[in-house]
GROMACS .gro file of C-alpha atoms in nm:
model
  439
    1MET     CA    1   8.564  -6.681  -3.366
    2ALA     CA    2   8.284  -6.522  -3.164
    3HIS     CA    3   8.385  -6.248  -2.924
    4GLN     CA    4   8.249  -6.259  -2.570
    5HIS     CA    5   8.110  -5.952  -2.397
    6ALA     CA    6   8.031  -5.912  -2.031
    7PRO     CA    7   7.657  -5.847  -1.989
    8ILE     CA    8   7.539  -5.510  -1.869
    9ALA     CA    9   7.523  -5.512  -1.491
   10PRO     CA   10   7.179  -5.610  -1.354
   11ASP     CA   11   7.144  -5.289  -1.154
   12THR     CA   12   7.150  -5.087  -1.479
   13MET     CA   13   6.850  -5.270  -1.625
   14MET     CA   14   6.514  -5.102  -1.659
   15LEU     CA   15   6.187  -5.289  -1.686
   16PRO     CA   16   6.013  -5.242  -2.023
   17ILE     CA   17   5.698  -5.034  -2.032
   18TYR     CA   18   5.411  -5.273  -2.086
   19ARG     CA   19   5.189  -5.180  -2.381
   20PRO     CA   20   4.953  -5.471  -2.441
   21ASP     CA   21   4.800  -5.300  -2.744
   22ALA     CA   22   5.132  -5.272  -2.928
   23PRO     CA   23   5.106  -5.442  -3.268
   24ALA     CA   24   5.399  -5.617  -3.432
   25SER     CA   25   5.418  -5.322  -3.674
   26ASP     CA   26   5.443  -5.064  -3.396
   27PRO     CA   27   5.653  -4.769  -3.519
   28VAL     CA   28   5.881  -4.786  -3.215
   29LEU     CA   29   6.163  -5.034  -3.259
   30GLY     CA   30   6.116  -5.339  -3.040
   31THR     CA   31   5.794  -5.245  -2.860
   32ALA     CA   32   5.612  -5.561  -2.967
   33ALA     CA   33   5.917  -5.772  -2.884
   34LEU     CA   34   5.936  -5.619  -2.536
   35ASP     CA   35   5.569  -5.689  -2.472
   36ARG     CA   36   5.612  -6.053  -2.570
   37PHE     CA   37   5.928  -6.071  -2.365
   38GLN     CA   38   5.743  -5.951  -2.058
   39MET     CA   39   5.469  -6.208  -2.115
   40GLY     CA   40   5.683  -6.505  -2.205
   41SER     CA   41   6.031  -6.639  -2.254
   42LEU     CA   42   6.343  -6.591  -2.461
   43HIS     CA   43   6.550  -6.908  -2.432
   44ASP     CA   44   6.657  -6.912  -2.067
   45ARG     CA   45   6.719  -6.537  -2.051
   46ASN     CA   46   6.372  -6.424  -1.950
   47ALA     CA   47   6.368  -6.550  -1.594
   48GLU     CA   48   6.726  -6.423  -1.552
   49TYR     CA   49   6.620  -6.079  -1.674
   50PHE     CA   50   6.321  -6.047  -1.443
   51ALA     CA   51   6.508  -6.193  -1.148
   52ALA     CA   52   6.764  -5.918  -1.199
   53THR     CA   53   6.493  -5.654  -1.177
   54GLY     CA   54   6.402  -5.778  -0.829
   55ASP     CA   55   6.036  -5.848  -0.914
   56PRO     CA   56   5.956  -6.207  -0.805
   57ASP     CA   57   5.602  -6.201  -0.946
   58LEU     CA   58   5.722  -6.118  -1.296
   59ALA     CA   59   6.000  -6.374  -1.270
   60ALA     CA   60   5.749  -6.643  -1.169
   61ARG     CA   61   5.516  -6.544  -1.450
   62ALA     CA   62   5.802  -6.566  -1.698
   63ALA     CA   63   5.884  -6.918  -1.583
   64GLU     CA   64   5.519  -7.029  -1.595
   65ASN     CA   65   5.465  -6.911  -1.954
   66ALA     CA   66   5.809  -6.998  -2.082
   67GLU     CA   67   5.715  -7.229  -2.368
   68GLN     CA   68   5.394  -7.060  -2.475
   69TYR     CA   69   5.554  -6.740  -2.604
   70ALA     CA   70   5.912  -6.849  -2.671
   71ALA     CA   71   5.884  -6.901  -3.048
   72GLU     CA   72   5.700  -6.574  -3.116
   73THR     CA   73   5.937  -6.375  -2.895
   74ILE     CA   74   6.242  -6.516  -3.073
   75GLU     CA   75   6.087  -6.429  -3.410
   76LEU     CA   76   6.017  -6.072  -3.298
   77LEU     CA   77   6.369  -6.035  -3.163
   78ASP     CA   78   6.514  -6.159  -3.491
   79ASP     CA   79   6.305  -5.895  -3.669
   80VAL     CA   80   6.448  -5.626  -3.439
   81ARG     CA   81   6.802  -5.736  -3.521
   82LYS     CA   82   6.728  -5.730  -3.894
   83ARG     CA   83   6.594  -5.375  -3.869
   84LEU     CA   84   6.908  -5.272  -3.684
   85GLN     CA   85   7.130  -5.442  -3.942
   86THR     CA   86   6.959  -5.266  -4.233
   87ALA     CA   87   6.936  -4.921  -4.072
   88PRO     CA   88   7.096  -4.645  -4.281
   89LYS     CA   89   7.452  -4.593  -4.165
   90ARG     CA   90   7.457  -4.260  -3.984
   91PRO     CA   91   7.670  -4.360  -3.684
   92GLU     CA   92   7.727  -4.004  -3.563
   93LEU     CA   93   7.352  -3.952  -3.529
   94LEU     CA   94   7.285  -4.289  -3.368
   95ASP     CA   95   7.583  -4.267  -3.131
   96ALA     CA   96   7.465  -3.924  -3.017
   97TYR     CA   97   7.117  -4.063  -2.958
   98ILE     CA   98   7.247  -4.356  -2.754
   99ASP     CA   99   7.482  -4.139  -2.548
  100SER     CA  100   7.216  -3.874  -2.483
  101PHE     CA  101   6.904  -4.080  -2.417
  102ILE     CA  102   6.995  -4.447  -2.371
  103GLY     CA  103   7.302  -4.455  -2.150
  104GLN     CA  104   7.680  -4.453  -2.155
  105GLU     CA  105   7.702  -4.815  -2.041
  106PHE     CA  106   7.618  -4.929  -2.394
  107ASP     CA  107   7.934  -4.759  -2.512
  108ASP     CA  108   8.119  -4.936  -2.234
  109ALA     CA  109   7.973  -5.278  -2.319
  110TYR     CA  110   8.047  -5.224  -2.687
  111ASN     CA  111   8.408  -5.130  -2.617
  112ARG     CA  112   8.476  -5.405  -2.363
  113GLY     CA  113   8.519  -5.680  -2.618
  114ASP     CA  114   8.752  -5.721  -2.912
  115THR     CA  115   8.489  -5.621  -3.166
  116ASP     CA  116   8.520  -5.565  -3.537
  117TYR     CA  117   8.190  -5.376  -3.559
  118GLU     CA  118   8.210  -5.010  -3.661
  119ASP     CA  119   7.930  -4.878  -3.442
  120ILE     CA  120   7.701  -4.971  -3.155
  121VAL     CA  121   7.392  -5.023  -3.368
  122THR     CA  122   7.565  -5.279  -3.590
  123TRP     CA  123   7.695  -5.450  -3.275
  124LEU     CA  124   7.345  -5.461  -3.125
  125GLY     CA  125   7.201  -5.611  -3.441
  126ALA     CA  126   7.463  -5.881  -3.483
  127GLY     CA  127   7.387  -6.112  -3.191
  128ILE     CA  128   7.631  -6.270  -2.951
  129GLU     CA  129   7.705  -6.564  -3.184
  130MET     CA  130   7.859  -6.314  -3.425
  131GLY     CA  131   8.045  -6.125  -3.153
  132GLY     CA  132   7.764  -5.876  -3.104
  133ALA     CA  133   7.535  -5.788  -2.817
  134SER     CA  134   7.374  -6.056  -2.606
  135ASP     CA  135   6.998  -6.097  -2.585
  136VAL     CA  136   6.995  -5.932  -2.243
  137GLU     CA  137   7.200  -5.637  -2.372
  138LEU     CA  138   6.967  -5.593  -2.669
  139PHE     CA  139   6.654  -5.607  -2.454
  140THR     CA  140   6.801  -5.362  -2.208
  141PHE     CA  141   6.876  -5.125  -2.495
  142LEU     CA  142   6.520  -5.161  -2.628
  143SER     CA  143   6.380  -5.101  -2.280
  144ARG     CA  144   6.565  -4.769  -2.250
  145HIS     CA  145   6.464  -4.675  -2.603
  146VAL     CA  146   6.094  -4.743  -2.545
  147GLN     CA  147   6.094  -4.553  -2.216
  148HIS     CA  148   6.249  -4.251  -2.385
  149ILE     CA  149   5.984  -4.255  -2.659
  150GLU     CA  150   5.705  -4.298  -2.405
  151ARG     CA  151   5.827  -3.995  -2.208
  152GLN     CA  152   5.806  -3.791  -2.528
  153ARG     CA  153   5.464  -3.928  -2.615
  154GLN     CA  154   5.314  -3.853  -2.276
  155SER     CA  155   5.476  -3.520  -2.193
  156PRO     CA  156   5.229  -3.236  -2.122
  157GLU     CA  157   5.407  -3.014  -2.377
  158THR     CA  158   5.363  -3.271  -2.654
  159ARG     CA  159   4.997  -3.328  -2.580
  160GLU     CA  160   4.927  -2.954  -2.560
  161VAL     CA  161   5.086  -2.887  -2.901
  162VAL     CA  162   4.901  -3.182  -3.058
  163ASP     CA  163   4.565  -3.061  -2.926
  164LYS     CA  164   4.631  -2.704  -3.039
  165THR     CA  165   4.740  -2.818  -3.387
  166LYS     CA  166   4.421  -3.023  -3.423
  167GLN     CA  167   4.209  -2.722  -3.325
  168LEU     CA  168   4.384  -2.482  -3.564
  169PHE     CA  169   4.363  -2.730  -3.853
  170ALA     CA  170   3.986  -2.763  -3.814
  171GLU     CA  171   3.942  -2.385  -3.799
  172ASP     CA  172   4.168  -2.328  -4.102
  173ILE     CA  173   3.986  -2.590  -4.311
  174GLN     CA  174   3.654  -2.418  -4.235
  175ASN     CA  175   3.799  -2.083  -4.343
  176ALA     CA  176   3.945  -2.231  -4.665
  177VAL     CA  177   3.608  -2.383  -4.755
  178ALA     CA  178   3.434  -2.052  -4.688
  179ALA     CA  179   3.685  -1.876  -4.915
  180GLY     CA  180   3.612  -2.122  -5.197
  181TRP     CA  181   3.949  -2.297  -5.210
  182LEU     CA  182   3.833  -2.635  -5.080
  183SER     CA  183   3.520  -2.839  -5.134
  184SER     CA  184   3.243  -2.825  -4.876
  185HIS     CA  185   3.283  -3.205  -4.854
  186ALA     CA  186   3.595  -3.134  -4.645
  187LEU     CA  187   3.374  -3.025  -4.357
  188ASP     CA  188   3.204  -3.365  -4.340
  189LYS     CA  189   3.517  -3.538  -4.212
  190LEU     CA  190   3.664  -3.288  -3.968
  191GLY     CA  191   3.538  -3.493  -3.674
  192LYS     CA  192   3.802  -3.758  -3.750
  193VAL     CA  193   4.081  -3.515  -3.660
  194LYS     CA  194   3.970  -3.491  -3.298
  195ASP     CA  195   3.991  -3.866  -3.244
  196VAL     CA  196   4.310  -3.952  -3.433
  197ASN     CA  197   4.597  -4.084  -3.219
  198ILE     CA  198   4.935  -3.910  -3.258
  199VAL     CA  199   5.229  -4.146  -3.204
  200VAL     CA  200   5.590  -4.036  -3.160
  201GLY     CA  201   5.798  -4.266  -3.379
  202ASP     CA  202   6.165  -4.344  -3.347
  203VAL     CA  203   6.493  -4.300  -3.531
  204TRP     CA  204   6.457  -4.614  -3.741
  205ASP     CA  205   6.097  -4.564  -3.844
  206THR     CA  206   6.103  -4.194  -3.925
  207PHE     CA  207   6.415  -3.983  -3.967
  208LEU     CA  208   6.644  -4.261  -4.089
  209GLN     CA  209   6.378  -4.370  -4.338
  210ASN     CA  210   6.331  -4.023  -4.493
  211HIS     CA  211   6.012  -3.945  -4.302
  212GLN     CA  212   5.929  -3.661  -4.068
  213ALA     CA  213   5.580  -3.802  -4.028
  214TYR     CA  214   5.340  -4.038  -4.202
  215HIS     CA  215   4.986  -4.172  -4.199
  216VAL     CA  216   4.908  -4.534  -4.291
  217ASP     CA  217   4.599  -4.573  -4.511
  218GLY     CA  218   4.304  -4.703  -4.313
  219LYS     CA  219   4.467  -4.649  -3.973
  220SER     CA  220   4.351  -4.408  -3.704
  221TYR     CA  221   4.696  -4.288  -3.605
  222ILE     CA  222   4.969  -4.062  -3.739
  223VAL     CA  223   5.339  -4.116  -3.664
  224ILE     CA  224   5.561  -3.814  -3.594
  225GLY     CA  225   5.942  -3.829  -3.597
  226GLN     CA  226   6.112  -3.758  -3.267
  227ASN     CA  227   6.401  -3.520  -3.209
  228ILE     CA  228   6.741  -3.692  -3.210
  229GLY     CA  229   7.111  -3.619  -3.238
  230VAL     CA  230   7.355  -3.364  -3.107
  231GLY     CA  231   7.190  -3.034  -3.017
  232ALA     CA  232   6.835  -3.168  -3.053
  233THR     CA  233   6.582  -3.016  -2.816
  234LYS     CA  234   6.225  -3.086  -2.713
  235GLU     CA  235   6.123  -2.783  -2.917
  236ASP     CA  236   6.248  -2.962  -3.231
  237LEU     CA  237   5.988  -3.236  -3.175
  238LEU     CA  238   5.714  -2.982  -3.103
  239GLU     CA  239   5.797  -2.784  -3.417
  240ASN     CA  240   5.787  -3.103  -3.624
  241ILE     CA  241   5.440  -3.172  -3.485
  242ARG     CA  242   5.321  -2.822  -3.582
  243ARG     CA  243   5.480  -2.847  -3.927
  244SER     CA  244   5.394  -3.205  -4.027
  245LEU     CA  245   5.057  -3.281  -3.869
  246PRO     CA  246   4.839  -3.069  -4.105
  247HIS     CA  247   4.990  -3.248  -4.408
  248GLU     CA  248   4.917  -3.588  -4.252
  249PHE     CA  249   4.566  -3.477  -4.151
  250CYS     CA  250   4.503  -3.419  -4.524
  251HIS     CA  251   4.595  -3.781  -4.596
  252LEU     CA  252   4.379  -3.899  -4.307
  253LEU     CA  253   4.073  -3.704  -4.424
  254PHE     CA  254   4.098  -3.686  -4.801
  255ASP     CA  255   4.283  -3.993  -4.927
  256ASP     CA  256   3.964  -4.175  -4.828
  257GLY     CA  257   4.102  -4.524  -4.887
  258ARG     CA  258   4.174  -4.443  -5.252
  259GLU     CA  259   4.517  -4.461  -5.411
  260LEU     CA  260   4.627  -4.160  -5.610
  261PRO     CA  261   4.951  -4.094  -5.798
  262ALA     CA  262   5.207  -3.960  -5.551
  263TRP     CA  263   5.266  -3.640  -5.750
  264LEU     CA  264   4.900  -3.544  -5.711
  265GLU     CA  265   4.836  -3.677  -5.361
  266GLU     CA  266   5.150  -3.543  -5.194
  267GLY     CA  267   5.168  -3.224  -5.396
  268LEU     CA  268   4.812  -3.116  -5.313
  269ALA     CA  269   4.834  -3.228  -4.949
  270GLU     CA  270   5.144  -3.014  -4.902
  271HIS     CA  271   4.988  -2.717  -5.079
  272ILE     CA  272   4.684  -2.736  -4.849
  273ASN     CA  273   4.919  -2.759  -4.550
  274LEU     CA  274   5.097  -2.441  -4.662
  275LEU     CA  275   4.791  -2.240  -4.763
  276LEU     CA  276   4.633  -2.312  -4.423
  277SER     CA  277   4.938  -2.199  -4.228
  278HIS     CA  278   5.096  -1.932  -4.454
  279GLY     CA  279   4.829  -1.816  -4.697
  280GLN     CA  280   4.898  -1.763  -5.071
  281PRO     CA  281   4.633  -2.021  -5.171
  282GLY     CA  282   4.668  -1.941  -5.542
  283VAL     CA  283   5.047  -1.995  -5.545
  284ILE     CA  284   5.154  -2.359  -5.559
  285ASP     CA  285   5.498  -2.308  -5.719
  286PRO     CA  286   5.755  -2.337  -5.433
  287ASP     CA  287   5.979  -2.082  -5.606
  288GLN     CA  288   5.703  -1.821  -5.582
  289ARG     CA  289   5.594  -1.886  -5.225
  290ARG     CA  290   5.716  -1.707  -4.911
  291ASP     CA  291   5.747  -2.025  -4.703
  292ASP     CA  292   5.960  -2.339  -4.710
  293GLY     CA  293   5.757  -2.653  -4.771
  294ALA     CA  294   5.823  -3.008  -4.885
  295TYR     CA  295   5.763  -3.199  -5.211
  296ASP     CA  296   5.907  -2.918  -5.421
  297GLY     CA  297   5.932  -3.127  -5.739
  298TYR     CA  298   5.567  -3.230  -5.724
  299ARG     CA  299   5.451  -2.874  -5.656
  300ARG     CA  300   5.661  -2.728  -5.938
  301MET     CA  301   5.509  -2.976  -6.181
  302LEU     CA  302   5.156  -2.906  -6.057
  303ALA     CA  303   5.219  -2.531  -6.086
  304GLY     CA  304   5.281  -2.569  -6.459
  305MET     CA  305   5.013  -2.831  -6.510
  306LEU     CA  306   4.740  -2.633  -6.330
  307THR     CA  307   4.814  -2.292  -6.486
  308SER     CA  308   4.564  -2.205  -6.758
  309THR     CA  309   4.690  -2.033  -7.074
  310GLN     CA  310   4.491  -2.177  -7.366
  311HIS     CA  311   4.155  -2.108  -7.202
  312ARG     CA  312   4.246  -1.814  -6.982
  313ARG     CA  313   3.969  -1.601  -7.131
  314MET     CA  314   3.716  -1.874  -7.059
  315PHE     CA  315   3.815  -1.886  -6.694
  316GLN     CA  316   3.709  -1.577  -6.506
  317ASP     CA  317   3.933  -1.695  -6.224
  318LYS     CA  318   4.298  -1.748  -6.325
  319ASN     CA  319   4.321  -2.015  -6.054
  320GLN     CA  320   4.027  -2.216  -6.190
  321LEU     CA  321   4.232  -2.529  -6.262
  322LEU     CA  322   4.411  -2.520  -5.926
  323LYS     CA  323   4.081  -2.473  -5.745
  324ALA     CA  324   3.928  -2.760  -5.942
  325ALA     CA  325   4.216  -2.986  -5.836
  326LEU     CA  326   4.181  -2.885  -5.470
  327HIS     CA  327   3.804  -2.935  -5.479
  328ALA     CA  328   3.847  -3.280  -5.634
  329TYR     CA  329   4.110  -3.387  -5.381
  330THR     CA  330   3.892  -3.281  -5.088
  331SER     CA  331   3.581  -3.457  -5.230
  332PRO     CA  332   3.470  -3.824  -5.232
  333PRO     CA  333   3.580  -4.045  -5.525
  334ALA     CA  334   3.239  -4.053  -5.695
  335SER     CA  335   3.170  -3.680  -5.671
  336THR     CA  336   3.117  -3.441  -5.962
  337GLU     CA  337   3.420  -3.240  -5.848
  338TRP     CA  338   3.648  -3.503  -6.004
  339GLN     CA  339   3.460  -3.491  -6.333
  340VAL     CA  340   3.489  -3.111  -6.339
  341PHE     CA  341   3.864  -3.132  -6.274
  342PHE     CA  342   3.924  -3.383  -6.556
  343THR     CA  343   3.710  -3.181  -6.798
  344LEU     CA  344   3.898  -2.855  -6.733
  345LEU     CA  345   4.234  -3.032  -6.746
  346ASP     CA  346   4.154  -3.191  -7.083
  347GLU     CA  347   4.036  -2.854  -7.220
  348GLU     CA  348   4.376  -2.712  -7.128
  349TRP     CA  349   4.600  -3.001  -7.234
  350GLY     CA  350   4.399  -3.221  -7.465
  351PRO     CA  351   4.231  -3.561  -7.420
  352ASN     CA  352   4.370  -3.798  -7.155
  353SER     CA  353   4.594  -3.526  -7.014
  354PHE     CA  354   4.592  -3.670  -6.662
  355GLU     CA  355   4.716  -4.003  -6.797
  356MET     CA  356   4.973  -3.823  -7.009
  357PHE     CA  357   5.137  -3.651  -6.712
  358ASP     CA  358   5.130  -3.969  -6.505
  359TYR     CA  359   5.293  -4.166  -6.787
  360ILE     CA  360   5.566  -3.905  -6.844
  361ILE     CA  361   5.658  -3.906  -6.475
  362GLU     CA  362   5.662  -4.285  -6.471
  363GLN     CA  363   5.896  -4.295  -6.770
  364GLU     CA  364   6.125  -4.024  -6.632
  365THR     CA  365   6.143  -4.207  -6.297
  366LYS     CA  366   6.235  -4.531  -6.476
  367HIS     CA  367   6.503  -4.348  -6.675
  368LEU     CA  368   6.659  -4.207  -6.357
  369GLN     CA  369   6.660  -4.550  -6.194
  370ASP     CA  370   6.821  -4.706  -6.502
  371GLU     CA  371   7.094  -4.441  -6.495
  372SER     CA  372   7.164  -4.430  -6.121
  373ALA     CA  373   7.211  -4.707  -5.866
  374GLU     CA  374   7.118  -4.460  -5.592
  375TYR     CA  375   6.781  -4.385  -5.752
  376LYS     CA  376   6.729  -4.755  -5.817
  377LYS     CA  377   6.745  -4.812  -5.440
  378ASP     CA  378   6.536  -4.504  -5.359
  379ALA     CA  379   6.225  -4.492  -5.578
  380VAL     CA  380   6.074  -4.208  -5.373
  381SER     CA  381   6.367  -3.973  -5.442
  382ALA     CA  382   6.364  -4.078  -5.806
  383ALA     CA  383   5.997  -3.979  -5.836
  384PHE     CA  384   6.062  -3.641  -5.666
  385THR     CA  385   6.342  -3.567  -5.911
  386ALA     CA  386   6.141  -3.690  -6.209
  387ALA     CA  387   5.855  -3.452  -6.124
  388GLY     CA  388   6.104  -3.163  -6.118
  389HIS     CA  389   6.226  -3.264  -6.464
  390VAL     CA  390   5.869  -3.275  -6.594
  391ALA     CA  391   5.816  -2.922  -6.458
  392VAL     CA  392   6.097  -2.806  -6.686
  393MET     CA  393   5.927  -2.981  -6.980
  394ILE     CA  394   5.600  -2.787  -6.935
  395PRO     CA  395   5.665  -2.527  -7.214
  396GLN     CA  396   5.747  -2.806  -7.461
  397LEU     CA  397   5.439  -3.003  -7.355
  398ARG     CA  398   5.224  -2.693  -7.407
  399LYS     CA  399   5.344  -2.663  -7.764
  400ARG     CA  400   5.259  -3.027  -7.827
  401ALA     CA  401   4.916  -2.982  -7.667
  402ALA     CA  402   4.850  -2.678  -7.888
  403ALA     CA  403   4.962  -2.867  -8.199
  404SER     CA  404   4.737  -3.163  -8.114
  405ARG     CA  405   4.435  -2.931  -8.118
  406GLN     CA  406   4.500  -2.828  -8.480
  407PRO     CA  407   4.280  -2.994  -8.746
  408GLY     CA  408   4.432  -3.318  -8.877
  409SER     CA  409   4.687  -3.348  -8.598
  410HIS     CA  410   4.769  -3.673  -8.419
  411SER     CA  411   4.796  -3.748  -8.051
  412PRO     CA  412   5.138  -3.676  -7.900
  413GLU     CA  413   5.373  -3.973  -7.927
  414HIS     CA  414   5.442  -3.980  -7.553
  415ARG     CA  415   5.080  -4.052  -7.462
  416ARG     CA  416   5.021  -4.414  -7.365
  417PRO     CA  417   4.676  -4.533  -7.481
  418GLU     CA  418   4.579  -4.737  -7.179
  419GLY     CA  419   4.727  -4.485  -6.934
  420ARG     CA  420   4.767  -4.743  -6.659
  421HIS     CA  421   5.076  -4.848  -6.464
  422LYS     CA  422   5.193  -5.201  -6.540
  423ARG     CA  423   5.373  -5.197  -6.205
  424LYS     CA  424   5.187  -5.045  -5.913
  425PRO     CA  425   5.402  -4.829  -5.683
  426GLN     CA  426   5.330  -4.853  -5.312
  427ARG     CA  427   4.999  -4.686  -5.221
  428HIS     CA  428   4.934  -4.561  -5.578
  429ILE     CA  429   4.754  -4.679  -5.890
  430GLY     CA  430   4.749  -4.572  -6.251
  431ALA     CA  431   4.593  -4.247  -6.358
  432ALA     CA  432   4.340  -4.413  -6.587
  433ALA     CA  433   4.198  -4.606  -6.294
  434VAL     CA  434   4.166  -4.281  -6.100
  435ARG     CA  435   3.968  -4.125  -6.385
  436ALA     CA  436   3.756  -4.433  -6.450
  437GLY     CA  437   3.651  -4.449  -6.087
  438ARG     CA  438   3.612  -4.069  -6.060
  439ARG     CA  439   3.886  -4.095  -5.797
   0.00000   0.00000   0.00000
């Protein structure tokens, strides 16, 4: 039997912030739904909502456009509920967020009824037919949530830190190019940093989805995770901006619409982030660095992969392979820098070495997912762990590479001839395609 809940009192409602440019995929939960709600109708609730706000013009507009936007608004609202229902269960974090930034009355509304739901977020996502929150209660919650995010987005402190981080990144890239660590092609794209839009995301789109920040290929914005939970401060958000933006700027500038294996793309982007802010450009191994970065598994694997031993005497610079990788990553797909990188890598590891490493990681990731239900649900974590395992294999792989160079030897058994993924992970393609396209 459905439980009934008294709606939140009209005088506690807050009008949604109107953002007409908000796409359906906006990183803030419910923004697109709120925009449609303000323009149209949700069953018979829309006019009731706007009448409660005391704005007769908006109430009249809602009644006039009731049918035009009803279907789309209902679809968007259903999507919001689904996202709430599938959110990772961290009730202590979400409850603290709601109490701190959204309002105590949601606790009161949740506790008023005889509910079987364990936490407020599950209650909000269920819908009144299932004994959960009513449409008005959900929209009021989303309104508070969006206003909180907008205050963070527009605060003078946030904008000042964003502008300063952009400036420092451009200066640091110029210095790294001058020092020979990055390709001069990197300078050609620095203008994009000035114009990129920085968006503060929310708890569902960032922290609860294992992101501190992200950039979507082909988009001119970067999403930064907000500060949430007990003890969180505004400085936590500002520090996340300082820490995460340079990494995402690398994706914005250097991914260049291409799709690279995650171990190369993320590992090199994080190394550039760290060398710009903390120095040690020739040290990619996280265990040897003086800072605390991300993507440790990828960087450990790259440290072994990009360390020259077989041809050390040929390379006047012991960091030749690492530099070649950084130059390739910061160059266009068709540039000679990629050809140089593949040539040096094959001299160190044997023919098709790039494909070999990609294939080994793919197989190790699959093995982890076959052995663990947790990894099966979280392919990203499985790939991180797999890269760490491959890093441990480096000495054994070196012996095989040395043996393959002996007269009459055969290619290592683990090397897949075509070197291409049969299943394409999100945002990445097989290593052979990268080589074939000089990408």
